[in-house]
Amino acid sequence: MDLPARRSDTVRAFGTLSLVAGFVISLLSMSSGSEWLRPHILAAFLILTGLGLRIEVAIADRQS
């Protein structure tokens, strides 16, 4: 396996993990009835990071 393909797989996996963690944090904070804003900010940051990484990999795969 070549280096760019390994990098793409790693970034894609990290993006997916970030998305899943963001959604889990969001669901747990909504179900607990927490009035704090911090968990929602963290969840939004993780989701946006995951989306950005997945989009970056999709663009890189398309160009190669």
Coordinates of N, CA, C and O in Angstrom, one line a residue:
M1 N 0.8 -1.2 0.0 CA 0.0 0.0 0.0 C 0.9 1.2 0.0 O 1.9 1.3 0.8
D2 N 0.6 2.2 -0.8 CA 1.4 3.4 -0.9 C 1.1 4.4 0.2 O 0.0 4.3 0.8
L3 N 2.0 5.3 0.4 CA 1.8 6.3 1.5 C 0.6 7.2 1.4 O -0.1 7.4 2.4
P4 N 0.3 7.7 0.2 CA -1.0 8.6 0.2 C -2.2 7.8 0.5 O -3.1 8.3 1.1
A5 N -2.3 6.5 0.1 CA -3.5 5.7 0.4 C -3.6 5.5 1.9 O -4.7 5.5 2.5
R6 N -2.5 5.2 2.5 CA -2.4 5.0 4.0 C -2.9 6.2 4.7 O -3.6 6.2 5.7
R7 N -2.4 7.4 4.2 CA -2.7 8.7 4.8 C -4.2 8.9 4.7 O -4.9 9.3 5.7
S8 N -4.8 8.7 3.5 CA -6.2 8.9 3.3 C -7.0 8.0 4.2 O -8.0 8.4 4.8
D9 N -6.6 6.7 4.4 CA -7.4 5.8 5.2 C -7.3 6.3 6.7 O -8.3 6.2 7.4
T10 N -6.2 6.7 7.1 CA -6.0 7.2 8.5 C -6.9 8.4 8.7 O -7.6 8.5 9.8
V11 N -6.8 9.4 7.8 CA -7.6 10.6 8.0 C -9.1 10.3 7.9 O -9.9 10.9 8.7
R12 N -9.5 9.4 7.0 CA -10.9 9.0 6.9 C -11.4 8.4 8.2 O -12.5 8.7 8.7
A13 N -10.6 7.5 8.8 CA -10.9 6.9 10.0 C -11.0 7.9 11.2 O -12.0 7.8 12.0
F14 N -10.1 8.8 11.2 CA -10.1 9.8 12.3 C -11.3 10.7 12.1 O -12.0 11.1 13.1
G15 N -11.7 11.1 10.9 CA -12.9 11.9 10.6 C -14.1 11.2 11.1 O -15.0 11.8 11.7
T16 N -14.2 9.9 10.8 CA -15.4 9.1 11.2 C -15.5 9.0 12.7 O -16.6 9.1 13.3
L17 N -14.4 8.8 13.3 CA -14.3 8.7 14.8 C -14.7 10.0 15.4 O -15.5 10.0 16.4
S18 N -14.3 11.1 14.8 CA -14.7 12.4 15.3 C -16.2 12.7 15.2 O -16.8 13.2 16.1
L19 N -16.7 12.3 14.0 CA -18.2 12.4 13.8 C -19.0 11.6 14.8 O -19.9 12.1 15.4
V20 N -18.6 10.4 15.0 CA -19.3 9.5 15.9 C -19.2 10.0 17.4 O -20.2 10.1 18.1
A21 N -18.0 10.5 17.8 CA -17.8 11.0 19.1 C -18.7 12.3 19.3 O -19.3 12.5 20.4
G22 N -18.7 13.1 18.3 CA -19.5 14.4 18.4 C -21.0 14.0 18.5 O -21.7 14.7 19.4
F23 N -21.5 13.1 17.8 CA -22.9 12.7 17.9 C -23.3 12.1 19.2 O -24.3 12.3 19.8
V24 N -22.4 11.2 19.7 CA -22.6 10.6 21.0 C -22.6 11.6 22.1 O -23.5 11.6 23.0
I25 N -21.7 12.6 22.1 CA -21.7 13.6 23.1 C -22.9 14.4 23.0 O -23.6 14.8 24.0
S26 N -23.4 14.7 21.8 CA -24.6 15.5 21.6 C -25.8 14.8 22.2 O -26.6 15.3 22.9
L27 N -25.9 13.5 21.9 CA -27.0 12.7 22.3 C -27.0 12.5 23.9 O -28.1 12.6 24.5
L28 N -25.9 12.3 24.4 CA -25.8 12.1 25.9 C -26.1 13.4 26.6 O -26.7 13.4 27.7
S29 N -25.6 14.6 26.1 CA -25.9 15.8 26.7 C -27.4 16.2 26.6 O -27.9 16.8 27.5
M30 N -28.0 15.8 25.5 CA -29.5 16.1 25.4 C -30.3 15.2 26.3 O -31.3 15.7 26.9
S31 N -29.9 14.0 26.4 CA -30.7 13.0 27.2 C -30.5 13.3 28.7 O -31.4 13.0 29.5
S32 N -29.4 13.9 29.1 CA -29.2 14.1 30.5 C -29.9 15.4 31.0 O -29.9 15.6 32.2
G33 N -30.3 16.2 30.1 CA -31.0 17.4 30.5 C -30.1 18.5 31.0 O -30.5 19.4 31.8
S34 N -28.8 18.4 30.6 CA -27.8 19.4 31.1 C -28.1 20.8 30.5 O -28.4 20.9 29.3
E35 N -28.0 21.8 31.3 CA -28.2 23.1 30.9 C -26.9 23.8 30.4 O -27.0 24.9 29.9
W36 N -25.8 23.1 30.5 CA -24.5 23.7 30.2 C -24.4 23.7 28.7 O -24.9 22.8 27.9
L37 N -23.7 24.7 28.2 CA -23.4 24.8 26.7 C -22.1 24.1 26.3 O -22.0 23.8 25.1
R38 N -21.2 23.9 27.2 CA -19.9 23.3 26.9 C -20.0 22.0 26.1 O -19.3 21.8 25.1
P39 N -20.8 21.0 26.5 CA -20.9 19.8 25.8 C -21.3 20.0 24.3 O -20.9 19.3 23.4
H40 N -22.3 20.9 24.1 CA -22.8 21.1 22.8 C -21.7 21.8 21.9 O -21.6 21.5 20.7
I41 N -20.9 22.7 22.5 CA -19.8 23.3 21.8 C -18.8 22.3 21.4 O -18.3 22.2 20.2
L42 N -18.4 21.4 22.3 CA -17.5 20.3 22.0 C -18.0 19.4 20.9 O -17.3 19.0 20.0
A43 N -19.3 19.0 21.0 CA -19.9 18.1 20.0 C -19.9 18.8 18.6 O -19.5 18.2 17.6
A44 N -20.2 20.1 18.6 CA -20.2 20.8 17.3 C -18.8 20.9 16.7 O -18.6 20.7 15.5
F45 N -17.8 21.1 17.6 CA -16.4 21.2 17.1 C -16.0 19.8 16.6 O -15.4 19.8 15.5
L46 N -16.3 18.7 17.2 CA -16.0 17.4 16.8 C -16.7 17.1 15.4 O -16.0 16.5 14.5
I47 N -17.9 17.4 15.3 CA -18.7 17.1 14.1 C -18.1 17.9 12.9 O -17.9 17.4 11.9
L48 N -17.9 19.2 13.2 CA -17.3 20.0 12.1 C -15.9 19.5 11.7 O -15.6 19.5 10.5
T49 N -15.1 19.1 12.6 CA -13.8 18.6 12.3 C -13.9 17.3 11.5 O -13.2 17.1 10.5
G50 N -14.8 16.4 11.9 CA -15.0 15.2 11.2 C -15.4 15.4 9.8 O -15.0 14.8 8.9
L51 N -16.4 16.3 9.6 CA -16.9 16.6 8.3 C -15.8 17.2 7.4 O -15.6 16.8 6.2
G52 N -15.0 18.1 8.0 CA -13.9 18.7 7.2 C -12.8 17.7 6.8 O -12.4 17.7 5.7
L53 N -12.5 16.8 7.7 CA -11.5 15.7 7.4 C -12.1 14.8 6.3 O -11.3 14.4 5.3
R54 N -13.3 14.4 6.4 CA -13.9 13.5 5.4 C -14.0 14.2 4.0 O -13.7 13.6 3.0
I55 N -14.3 15.5 4.0 CA -14.4 16.3 2.7 C -12.9 16.4 2.1 O -12.7 16.2 0.9
E56 N -12.0 16.6 3.0 CA -10.6 16.8 2.5 C -10.1 15.5 1.8 O -9.5 15.5 0.8
V57 N -10.4 14.3 2.5 CA -10.0 13.0 1.9 C -10.8 12.8 0.6 O -10.2 12.3 -0.4
A58 N -12.0 13.1 0.5 CA -12.8 12.9 -0.7 C -12.2 13.7 -1.9 O -12.1 13.2 -3.0
I59 N -11.8 15.0 -1.6 CA -11.2 15.8 -2.6 C -9.8 15.3 -3.0 O -9.5 15.2 -4.2
A60 N -9.1 14.8 -2.1 CA -7.7 14.3 -2.4 C -7.8 13.0 -3.2 O -7.0 12.8 -4.1
D61 N -8.8 12.1 -2.8 CA -9.0 10.9 -3.6 C -9.5 11.2 -5.0 O -9.1 10.4 -5.9
R62 N -10.3 12.2 -5.2 CA -10.8 12.5 -6.5 C -9.7 13.0 -7.4 O -9.7 12.8 -8.6
Q63 N -8.7 13.8 -6.8 CA -7.7 14.4 -7.6 C -6.6 13.3 -8.0 O -5.9 13.5 -9.0
S64 N -6.5 12.3 -7.3 CA -5.4 11.3 -7.6 C -5.9 10.2 -8.5 O -7.0 10.1 -8.9

